[in-house]
Tab-separated table of C-alpha atoms (C1' of nucleotides) in Angstrom:
chain	number	residue	atom	x	y	z
A	1	MET	CA	0.005	0.005	0.011
A	2	VAL	CA	1.416	3.339	-0.996
A	3	SER	CA	1.035	6.512	1.046
A	4	PRO	CA	-1.786	8.687	-0.248
A	5	THR	CA	0.436	11.703	0.298
A	6	ARG	CA	3.033	10.172	-1.960
A	7	ALA	CA	0.431	9.802	-4.644
A	8	ARG	CA	-0.710	13.405	-4.246
A	9	ILE	CA	2.881	14.539	-4.531
A	10	LEU	CA	3.221	12.569	-7.770
A	11	ASP	CA	0.027	14.124	-9.092
A	12	ALA	CA	1.196	17.608	-8.175
A	13	ALA	CA	4.633	17.068	-9.671
A	14	LEU	CA	3.197	15.726	-12.906
A	15	GLU	CA	0.854	18.698	-13.207
A	16	LEU	CA	3.527	21.295	-12.503
A	17	ILE	CA	6.245	19.744	-14.630
A	18	GLN	CA	3.874	19.668	-17.569
A	19	ARG	CA	3.075	23.312	-17.051
A	20	HIS	CA	6.447	24.782	-16.157
A	21	GLY	CA	8.985	22.111	-17.016
A	22	PHE	CA	11.336	20.401	-14.615
A	23	GLY	CA	13.542	23.443	-14.166
A	24	GLY	CA	10.588	25.727	-13.662
A	25	THR	CA	8.975	23.561	-11.021
A	26	THR	CA	9.804	24.152	-7.374
A	27	VAL	CA	9.609	21.748	-4.477
A	28	THR	CA	7.649	24.391	-2.603
A	29	GLY	CA	5.115	24.530	-5.435
A	30	ILE	CA	4.768	20.747	-5.392
A	31	GLU	CA	4.180	20.790	-1.650
A	32	GLU	CA	1.540	23.473	-1.976
A	33	LEU	CA	-0.370	21.692	-4.722
A	34	ALA	CA	-0.137	18.423	-2.814
A	35	GLY	CA	-1.823	20.039	0.198
A	36	LEU	CA	1.333	20.207	2.286
A	37	SER	CA	2.646	23.338	3.936
A	38	PRO	CA	4.610	25.244	1.286
A	39	GLY	CA	8.293	25.394	2.075
A	40	SER	CA	7.929	22.978	4.947
A	41	GLY	CA	10.159	20.353	3.395
A	42	SER	CA	7.580	17.643	4.096
A	43	PHE	CA	8.195	16.634	0.501
A	44	TYR	CA	11.517	15.196	1.577
A	45	ARG	CA	9.857	12.545	3.776
A	46	HIS	CA	8.684	10.944	0.546
A	47	PHE	CA	11.353	11.716	-2.012
A	48	ARG	CA	15.036	12.387	-1.668
A	49	SER	CA	15.179	15.130	-4.312
A	50	LYS	CA	13.369	16.862	-7.109
A	51	GLU	CA	15.023	14.589	-9.620
A	52	GLU	CA	13.831	11.496	-7.805
A	53	VAL	CA	10.189	12.587	-7.910
A	54	PHE	CA	10.533	13.346	-11.610
A	55	ARG	CA	11.761	9.835	-12.285
A	56	ALA	CA	8.982	8.382	-10.158
A	57	VAL	CA	6.405	10.398	-12.075
A	58	LEU	CA	7.700	9.057	-15.353
A	59	GLU	CA	7.727	5.474	-14.099
A	60	ARG	CA	4.106	5.764	-13.019
A	61	GLU	CA	3.002	7.210	-16.346
A	62	LEU	CA	4.834	4.493	-18.250
A	63	GLU	CA	3.018	1.840	-16.248
A	64	ARG	CA	-0.309	3.545	-16.868
A	65	ALA	CA	0.440	3.719	-20.600
A	66	GLN	CA	1.149	-0.006	-20.670
A	67	GLY	CA	-2.242	-0.585	-19.094
A	68	TYR	CA	-4.067	1.509	-21.700
A	69	ARG	CA	-2.583	-0.646	-24.428
A	70	ASP	CA	-4.733	-3.606	-23.526
A	71	GLU	CA	-8.023	-1.744	-23.501
A	72	PHE	CA	-8.607	-1.397	-27.185
A	73	GLU	CA	-11.882	-2.879	-28.209
A	74	ARG	CA	-12.093	-4.883	-31.390
A	75	GLY	CA	-15.489	-4.679	-33.021
A	76	PRO	CA	-16.470	-6.797	-36.005
A	77	VAL	CA	-14.758	-5.772	-39.190
A	78	ALA	CA	-17.316	-4.854	-41.794
A	79	ASP	CA	-15.934	-2.367	-44.262
A	80	PRO	CA	-12.095	-2.344	-44.129
A	81	GLN	CA	-11.921	1.423	-44.563
A	82	GLU	CA	-14.395	2.024	-41.778
A	83	ALA	CA	-12.515	-0.343	-39.566
A	84	LEU	CA	-9.381	1.690	-40.215
A	85	THR	CA	-11.187	4.915	-39.355
A	86	ARG	CA	-12.327	3.469	-36.038
A	87	ARG	CA	-8.839	2.193	-35.387
A	88	PHE	CA	-7.315	5.621	-35.984
A	89	LEU	CA	-9.804	7.283	-33.708
A	90	GLN	CA	-8.877	4.793	-30.988
A	91	GLN	CA	-5.232	5.626	-31.518
A	92	LEU	CA	-5.977	9.324	-31.080
A	93	ASP	CA	-7.856	8.478	-27.960
A	94	TYR	CA	-4.906	6.507	-26.680
A	95	MET	CA	-2.598	9.427	-27.381
A	96	ALA	CA	-4.901	11.704	-25.405
A	97	ARG	CA	-4.601	9.346	-22.456
A	98	VAL	CA	-0.847	9.204	-22.589
A	99	ARG	CA	-0.674	12.922	-23.236
A	100	PRO	CA	1.098	13.516	-19.886
A	101	LEU	CA	3.873	11.219	-21.008
A	102	ILE	CA	4.090	12.913	-24.387
A	103	ASN	CA	4.215	16.308	-22.715
A	104	LEU	CA	6.966	15.211	-20.413
A	105	LEU	CA	8.879	13.869	-23.356
A	106	ALA	CA	8.375	17.047	-25.356
A	107	ARG	CA	9.564	19.176	-22.458
A	108	GLU	CA	12.394	17.179	-20.992
A	109	HIS	CA	13.882	15.084	-23.772
A	110	GLY	CA	17.579	15.687	-23.524
A	111	ARG	CA	17.691	16.115	-19.751
A	112	PHE	CA	17.095	12.471	-18.938
A	113	PRO	CA	18.216	10.529	-22.024
A	114	ASP	CA	17.707	7.129	-20.432
A	115	LEU	CA	14.064	7.866	-19.693
A	116	THR	CA	13.562	9.359	-23.158
A	117	ASP	CA	14.751	6.150	-24.712
A	118	ARG	CA	12.324	4.116	-22.640
A	119	ILE	CA	9.423	6.370	-23.498
A	120	GLY	CA	10.349	6.137	-27.145
A	121	ALA	CA	10.401	2.369	-27.013
A	122	ALA	CA	7.118	2.178	-25.145
A	123	LEU	CA	5.164	4.670	-27.209
A	124	VAL	CA	6.560	4.855	-30.716
A	125	ASP	CA	8.106	1.481	-31.456
A	126	GLN	CA	5.347	-0.423	-29.726
A	127	GLY	CA	2.776	1.777	-31.456
A	128	ILE	CA	4.302	1.049	-34.850
A	129	ILE	CA	4.335	-2.698	-34.251
A	130	GLU	CA	0.693	-2.783	-33.198
A	131	GLU	CA	-0.340	-0.453	-35.960
A	132	ALA	CA	1.266	-2.727	-38.476
A	133	ALA	CA	-0.580	-5.747	-37.103
A	134	HIS	CA	-3.879	-3.927	-37.290
A	135	LEU	CA	-3.318	-2.620	-40.802
A	136	MET	CA	-2.598	-6.179	-41.890
A	137	ARG	CA	-5.823	-7.283	-40.285
A	138	ASP	CA	-8.096	-4.480	-41.450
A	139	LEU	CA	-6.786	-4.352	-44.982
A	140	PRO	CA	-7.098	-7.948	-46.171
A	141	SER	CA	-4.397	-7.420	-48.799
A	142	GLY	CA	-2.102	-5.743	-46.321
A	143	PRO	CA	-0.873	-2.238	-46.993
A	144	ALA	CA	-0.907	-1.985	-50.774
A	145	HIS	CA	2.383	-0.306	-51.308
A	146	ASP	CA	5.904	-1.062	-52.357
A	147	ASP	CA	7.354	0.233	-49.092
A	148	PRO	CA	5.023	-0.882	-46.267
A	149	ARG	CA	7.296	0.324	-43.470
A	150	ALA	CA	7.436	3.814	-44.931
A	151	LEU	CA	3.670	3.769	-45.167
A	152	LEU	CA	3.460	2.753	-41.510
A	153	THR	CA	5.707	5.662	-40.648
A	154	VAL	CA	3.334	7.969	-42.520
A	155	VAL	CA	0.412	6.670	-40.468
A	156	VAL	CA	2.185	6.975	-37.139
A	157	SER	CA	3.570	10.410	-38.040
A	158	ALA	CA	0.188	11.692	-39.128
A	159	LEU	CA	-1.520	10.518	-35.938
A	160	THR	CA	1.258	11.908	-33.760
A	161	GLY	CA	1.403	15.188	-35.631
A	162	TYR	CA	-2.363	15.698	-35.489
A	163	HIS	CA	-2.389	14.999	-31.801
A	164	LEU	CA	0.558	17.289	-30.991
A	165	LEU	CA	-0.681	20.162	-33.134
A	166	GLN	CA	-3.986	19.936	-31.364
A	167	GLY	CA	-2.230	20.022	-28.030
A	168	TYR	CA	-0.056	22.989	-28.894
A	169	PHE	CA	-2.710	25.235	-30.348
A	170	GLY	CA	-5.826	24.020	-28.579
A	171	ARG	CA	-7.472	23.241	-31.883
A	172	SER	CA	-6.739	20.944	-34.794
A	173	PRO	CA	-4.902	22.290	-37.795
A	174	SER	CA	-7.300	23.804	-40.316
A	175	ASP	CA	-10.079	23.099	-37.769
A	176	VAL	CA	-10.640	19.536	-38.983
A	177	ALA	CA	-12.250	17.417	-36.272
A	178	PRO	CA	-10.813	14.004	-35.365
A	179	ASP	CA	-13.433	11.967	-37.200
A	180	ARG	CA	-12.804	13.833	-40.434
A	181	PHE	CA	-9.118	13.451	-39.998
A	182	ALA	CA	-9.344	9.750	-39.272
A	183	ALA	CA	-11.654	9.177	-42.234
A	184	ALA	CA	-9.323	11.014	-44.591
A	185	LEU	CA	-6.327	9.039	-43.334
A	186	ALA	CA	-8.199	5.786	-43.713
A	187	ALA	CA	-9.250	6.739	-47.229
A	188	VAL	CA	-5.737	7.287	-48.460
A	189	MET	CA	-4.565	4.091	-46.762
A	190	ALA	CA	-7.268	2.001	-48.364
A	191	ALA	CA	-6.595	3.478	-51.796
A	192	PRO	CA	-4.794	1.365	-54.361
A	193	PRO	CA	-1.178	2.339	-54.977
A	194	ALA	CA	-0.606	4.960	-57.658
B	1	MET	CA	22.492	48.674	-36.222
B	2	VAL	CA	22.029	46.422	-33.226
B	3	SER	CA	24.643	45.793	-30.544
B	4	PRO	CA	26.646	42.622	-31.190
B	5	THR	CA	26.399	41.829	-27.503
B	6	ARG	CA	22.642	41.974	-27.693
B	7	ALA	CA	22.762	39.491	-30.520
B	8	ARG	CA	25.031	37.179	-28.570
B	9	ILE	CA	22.670	37.358	-25.614
B	10	LEU	CA	19.785	36.420	-27.920
B	11	ASP	CA	21.806	33.472	-29.291
B	12	ALA	CA	22.676	32.300	-25.793
B	13	ALA	CA	19.122	32.651	-24.536
B	14	LEU	CA	17.738	30.699	-27.504
B	15	GLU	CA	20.234	27.900	-26.968
B	16	LEU	CA	19.625	27.625	-23.227
B	17	ILE	CA	15.852	27.931	-23.335
B	18	GLN	CA	15.755	25.145	-25.895
B	19	ARG	CA	17.886	22.962	-23.663
B	20	HIS	CA	16.520	23.752	-20.230
B	21	GLY	CA	13.258	25.561	-20.822
B	22	PHE	CA	12.420	29.072	-19.720
B	23	GLY	CA	12.141	28.170	-16.067
B	24	GLY	CA	15.377	26.221	-16.131
B	25	THR	CA	17.399	28.966	-17.737
B	26	THR	CA	19.184	31.503	-15.559
B	27	VAL	CA	20.320	35.013	-16.381
B	28	THR	CA	23.734	34.057	-15.084
B	29	GLY	CA	23.878	31.165	-17.549
B	30	ILE	CA	22.901	33.441	-20.407
B	31	GLU	CA	25.611	35.903	-19.463
B	32	GLU	CA	28.201	33.180	-19.313
B	33	LEU	CA	27.279	31.698	-22.714
B	34	ALA	CA	27.190	35.190	-24.195
B	35	GLY	CA	30.780	35.822	-23.072
B	36	LEU	CA	29.835	38.173	-20.260
B	37	SER	CA	30.954	37.819	-16.681
B	38	PRO	CA	28.572	35.314	-15.016
B	39	GLY	CA	26.452	36.952	-12.373
B	40	SER	CA	27.657	40.414	-13.295
B	41	GLY	CA	24.251	41.647	-14.298
B	42	SER	CA	25.609	43.052	-17.544
B	43	PHE	CA	22.631	41.288	-19.086
B	44	TYR	CA	20.418	44.016	-17.676
B	45	ARG	CA	22.051	46.717	-19.798
B	46	HIS	CA	20.384	45.009	-22.766
B	47	PHE	CA	17.153	43.540	-21.439
B	48	ARG	CA	14.960	44.479	-18.561
B	49	SER	CA	14.175	40.950	-17.455
B	50	LYS	CA	14.348	37.292	-18.379
B	51	GLU	CA	10.852	37.446	-19.803
B	52	GLU	CA	11.764	40.320	-22.067
B	53	VAL	CA	14.681	38.458	-23.592
B	54	PHE	CA	12.450	35.429	-24.148
B	55	ARG	CA	9.974	37.536	-26.075
B	56	ALA	CA	12.784	39.125	-28.102
B	57	VAL	CA	14.181	35.662	-28.935
B	58	LEU	CA	10.760	34.607	-30.239
B	59	GLU	CA	10.330	37.742	-32.279
B	60	ARG	CA	13.670	37.211	-33.951
B	61	GLU	CA	12.930	33.560	-34.747
B	62	LEU	CA	9.524	34.512	-36.184
B	63	GLU	CA	11.187	36.995	-38.502
B	64	ARG	CA	13.750	34.444	-39.577
B	65	ALA	CA	11.001	31.897	-40.269
B	66	GLN	CA	9.216	34.430	-42.469
B	67	GLY	CA	12.419	34.808	-44.453
B	68	TYR	CA	12.811	31.061	-44.985
B	69	ARG	CA	9.336	30.957	-46.532
B	70	ASP	CA	10.508	32.748	-49.657
B	71	GLU	CA	13.468	30.512	-50.365
B	72	PHE	CA	11.685	27.470	-51.763
B	73	GLU	CA	12.916	26.592	-55.195
B	74	ARG	CA	10.453	25.537	-57.784
B	75	GLY	CA	11.950	23.141	-60.302
B	76	PRO	CA	10.085	22.078	-63.416
B	77	VAL	CA	7.197	19.703	-62.766
B	78	ALA	CA	7.745	16.434	-64.606
B	79	ASP	CA	6.045	13.579	-62.778
B	80	PRO	CA	3.383	14.964	-60.379
B	81	GLN	CA	4.204	12.335	-57.775
B	82	GLU	CA	7.890	13.112	-57.903
B	83	ALA	CA	7.145	16.813	-57.669
B	84	LEU	CA	5.186	16.081	-54.518
B	85	THR	CA	8.038	14.087	-53.062
B	86	ARG	CA	10.433	16.956	-53.670
B	87	ARG	CA	7.966	19.372	-52.178
B	88	PHE	CA	7.568	17.292	-49.013
B	89	LEU	CA	11.331	17.049	-48.602
B	90	GLN	CA	11.546	20.823	-48.873
B	91	GLN	CA	8.876	21.114	-46.203
B	92	LEU	CA	10.870	18.839	-43.862
B	93	ASP	CA	13.894	20.994	-44.577
B	94	TYR	CA	11.925	24.098	-43.716
B	95	MET	CA	10.812	22.538	-40.463
B	96	ALA	CA	14.418	21.732	-39.607
B	97	ARG	CA	15.283	25.380	-40.097
B	98	VAL	CA	12.466	26.622	-37.918
B	99	ARG	CA	13.164	23.916	-35.387
B	100	PRO	CA	14.144	26.457	-32.750
B	101	LEU	CA	10.740	28.023	-33.017
B	102	ILE	CA	9.046	24.605	-32.855
B	103	ASN	CA	11.133	23.689	-29.823
B	104	LEU	CA	10.225	26.913	-28.065
B	105	LEU	CA	6.593	26.267	-28.831
B	106	ALA	CA	6.794	22.686	-27.625
B	107	ARG	CA	8.430	23.760	-24.400
B	108	GLU	CA	6.683	26.977	-23.531
B	109	HIS	CA	3.206	26.828	-25.030
B	110	GLY	CA	0.909	27.795	-22.218
B	111	ARG	CA	3.293	30.208	-20.560
B	112	PHE	CA	2.995	32.876	-23.209
B	113	PRO	CA	-0.353	32.250	-24.923
B	114	ASP	CA	-0.138	35.375	-27.089
B	115	LEU	CA	3.168	34.271	-28.562
B	116	THR	CA	1.878	30.731	-29.046
B	117	ASP	CA	-1.007	32.057	-31.111
B	118	ARG	CA	1.344	34.044	-33.304
B	119	ILE	CA	3.625	31.078	-33.859
B	120	GLY	CA	0.651	28.947	-34.700
B	121	ALA	CA	-0.546	31.459	-37.255
B	122	ALA	CA	2.891	31.835	-38.788
B	123	LEU	CA	3.807	28.151	-38.959
B	124	VAL	CA	0.689	26.015	-39.172
B	125	ASP	CA	-1.959	28.123	-40.830
B	126	GLN	CA	0.481	29.652	-43.300
B	127	GLY	CA	1.920	26.192	-43.949
B	128	ILE	CA	-1.501	24.788	-44.693
B	129	ILE	CA	-2.357	27.565	-47.099
B	130	GLU	CA	0.866	27.149	-49.028
B	131	GLU	CA	0.642	23.366	-48.975
B	132	ALA	CA	-2.837	23.590	-50.477
B	133	ALA	CA	-1.603	25.820	-53.290
B	134	HIS	CA	1.206	23.436	-54.096
B	135	LEU	CA	-0.951	20.339	-54.022
B	136	MET	CA	-3.274	22.044	-56.488
B	137	ARG	CA	-0.343	22.781	-58.692
B	138	ASP	CA	1.479	19.469	-58.492
B	139	LEU	CA	-1.579	17.330	-58.807
B	140	PRO	CA	-3.238	18.559	-61.991
B	141	SER	CA	-6.665	17.327	-60.907
B	142	GLY	CA	-6.228	18.781	-57.415
B	143	PRO	CA	-6.410	16.489	-54.396
B	144	ALA	CA	-8.622	13.644	-55.490
B	145	HIS	CA	-10.740	13.294	-52.437
B	146	ASP	CA	-14.160	14.194	-51.151
B	147	ASP	CA	-12.762	16.189	-48.214
B	148	PRO	CA	-9.739	18.132	-49.472
B	149	ARG	CA	-9.258	20.065	-46.252
B	150	ALA	CA	-9.109	16.915	-44.193
B	151	LEU	CA	-6.578	15.552	-46.650
B	152	LEU	CA	-4.493	18.699	-46.237
B	153	THR	CA	-4.642	18.217	-42.502
B	154	VAL	CA	-3.328	14.690	-42.955
B	155	VAL	CA	-0.384	16.007	-45.011
B	156	VAL	CA	0.519	18.743	-42.559
B	157	SER	CA	0.101	16.404	-39.573
B	158	ALA	CA	2.259	13.737	-41.149
B	159	LEU	CA	5.068	16.161	-41.953
B	160	THR	CA	4.876	17.727	-38.506
B	161	GLY	CA	4.692	14.401	-36.736
B	162	TYR	CA	7.608	12.948	-38.630
B	163	HIS	CA	9.692	15.983	-37.889
B	164	LEU	CA	8.839	16.052	-34.187
B	165	LEU	CA	9.345	12.365	-33.628
B	166	GLN	CA	12.732	12.641	-35.220
B	167	GLY	CA	13.570	15.523	-32.934
B	168	TYR	CA	12.407	13.748	-29.801
B	169	PHE	CA	14.133	10.463	-30.378
B	170	GLY	CA	17.088	11.454	-32.498
B	171	ARG	CA	15.963	9.083	-35.210
B	172	SER	CA	12.892	8.683	-37.362
B	173	PRO	CA	10.138	6.333	-36.321
B	174	SER	CA	10.809	2.830	-37.602
B	175	ASP	CA	14.133	4.166	-38.951
B	176	VAL	CA	12.625	5.356	-42.189
B	177	ALA	CA	14.745	8.076	-43.804
B	178	PRO	CA	13.193	11.327	-45.015
B	179	ASP	CA	13.300	10.442	-48.701
B	180	ARG	CA	11.428	7.161	-48.135
B	181	PHE	CA	8.923	8.974	-45.943
B	182	ALA	CA	8.334	11.737	-48.480
B	183	ALA	CA	7.985	9.221	-51.308
B	184	ALA	CA	5.419	7.189	-49.360
B	185	LEU	CA	3.434	10.263	-48.471
B	186	ALA	CA	3.462	11.438	-52.083
B	187	ALA	CA	2.359	8.005	-53.237
B	188	VAL	CA	-0.749	7.927	-51.089
B	189	MET	CA	-1.557	11.519	-52.034
B	190	ALA	CA	-1.302	10.803	-55.745
B	191	ALA	CA	-3.392	7.653	-55.462
B	192	PRO	CA	-6.983	7.755	-56.738
B	193	PRO	CA	-9.655	7.881	-54.017
B	194	ALA	CA	-10.819	4.535	-52.696
C	1	DG	C1'	29.089	48.941	-22.007
C	2	DT	C1'	31.381	45.858	-18.726
C	3	DC	C1'	33.062	45.036	-14.354
C	4	DT	C1'	32.969	44.306	-8.923
C	5	DA	C1'	30.107	44.231	-5.223
C	6	DT	C1'	26.012	43.533	-3.150
C	7	DA	C1'	21.164	43.529	-1.894
C	8	DA	C1'	16.755	40.933	-1.833
C	9	DA	C1'	14.216	37.125	-2.818
C	10	DA	C1'	13.481	32.327	-4.049
C	11	DT	C1'	14.872	27.658	-3.707
C	12	DG	C1'	16.748	22.982	-2.373
C	13	DA	C1'	17.383	20.675	1.577
C	14	DT	C1'	18.011	19.497	6.810
C	15	DA	C1'	17.049	19.364	12.082
C	16	DG	C1'	14.131	18.722	15.641
C	17	DA	C1'	9.473	19.311	18.078
C	18	DC	C1'	4.985	17.266	18.025
D	1	DG	C1'	4.154	11.946	8.832
D	2	DT	C1'	3.659	16.963	9.203
D	3	DC	C1'	4.980	21.109	11.102
D	4	DT	C1'	8.120	25.323	12.432
D	5	DA	C1'	12.426	27.027	11.910
D	6	DT	C1'	16.563	27.432	9.685
D	7	DC	C1'	20.668	27.092	6.479
D	8	DA	C1'	23.258	27.288	2.294
D	9	DT	C1'	22.970	28.240	-2.268
D	10	DT	C1'	21.223	30.078	-6.319
D	11	DT	C1'	19.073	33.609	-8.717
D	12	DT	C1'	17.088	38.085	-10.069
D	13	DA	C1'	18.221	42.555	-10.072
D	14	DT	C1'	20.586	47.115	-8.771
D	15	DA	C1'	24.476	50.584	-7.625
D	16	DG	C1'	28.511	52.598	-8.711
D	17	DA	C1'	33.548	52.469	-10.367
D	18	DC	C1'	36.065	52.372	-14.680
DNA sequence: GTCTATAAAATGATAGAC
DNA sequence: GTCTATCATTTTATAGAC
């Protein structure tokens, strides 16, 4: 059983690091948001340093992300193109759930290279592998293209880019909603090669 | 004519803010990297505060980005699909040149909402407009799709996502090089609608 | 325009009472 | 396990000599 205070500190640290970055986050601020007396140093009964809490935050988010992976529902496949659209919407949903991890990566890549590598492996590589499997499944012929891996990269890049642009500007590029985006992406994927 | 020291301070601030974020960057560190005596406060002969230098850095990068816009070369259009590939590679190149701006946005969006909006307008909206014009030009029939704006969003998202993933992990997703990526994206764009 | 020196505040971290 | 109190350091910012 973990201390509830420890969990609140993790929540507070996650929130503040996403907003102000690691360097811009203060232990005092974490204490305050966690309901502890600001500047009291009570933080240090739970973590040895600011860096340690940052690593703990990342570990927790990585575990959560692993859990989300298993929750995808698999409806019956009717139209391949529609199945793709649904799949892409689920991917966007997944990205929204791991947004904290993505934000941490976007902010602090370079400060903790070891953690960056692990996030990369967990999110991108794993995402590509699963995406490949699903494309094979939803498009009976497999990706119709002479460079399937490049095509996969296009899919993953498009989903990631759409998600990040939305996060940065608060709206999607060109004000295209997720369902329109997913449908368009599915359409070009299902199209025969030029 | 601007002071060379002022320019060096801007260079130093850009470098450090990209590495450590605004909150993690100190005036002392800026002075040191700019060749001034660390902790001397000479910084304050050029800028009133850390926030002011951050805004000045962003202004300068925005002006630079505007300049890059005009440098695209337009070779003769032979094969439409190959023209698209070249165009996408140029876009990735452009993104690499405005990477500082993208990094600043990725790190500090939310702290300076007014600047975020301006970056968004300059990079994304402008990028979409130009991309649309070029797609119209390179694909004689125009984007063959029943939702051209959604298709544009897919293109811009894919390019942005590819660029950002490369920046975050130091390599492209699935280790697909830019030319393969651009070719694959061009192929699906040039394909007839499903 | 840069330096030395320094003030004033914020910050990371510790000690000890409860 | 939290608090008050405190310390050492870092950091923002200013004053004045050169």
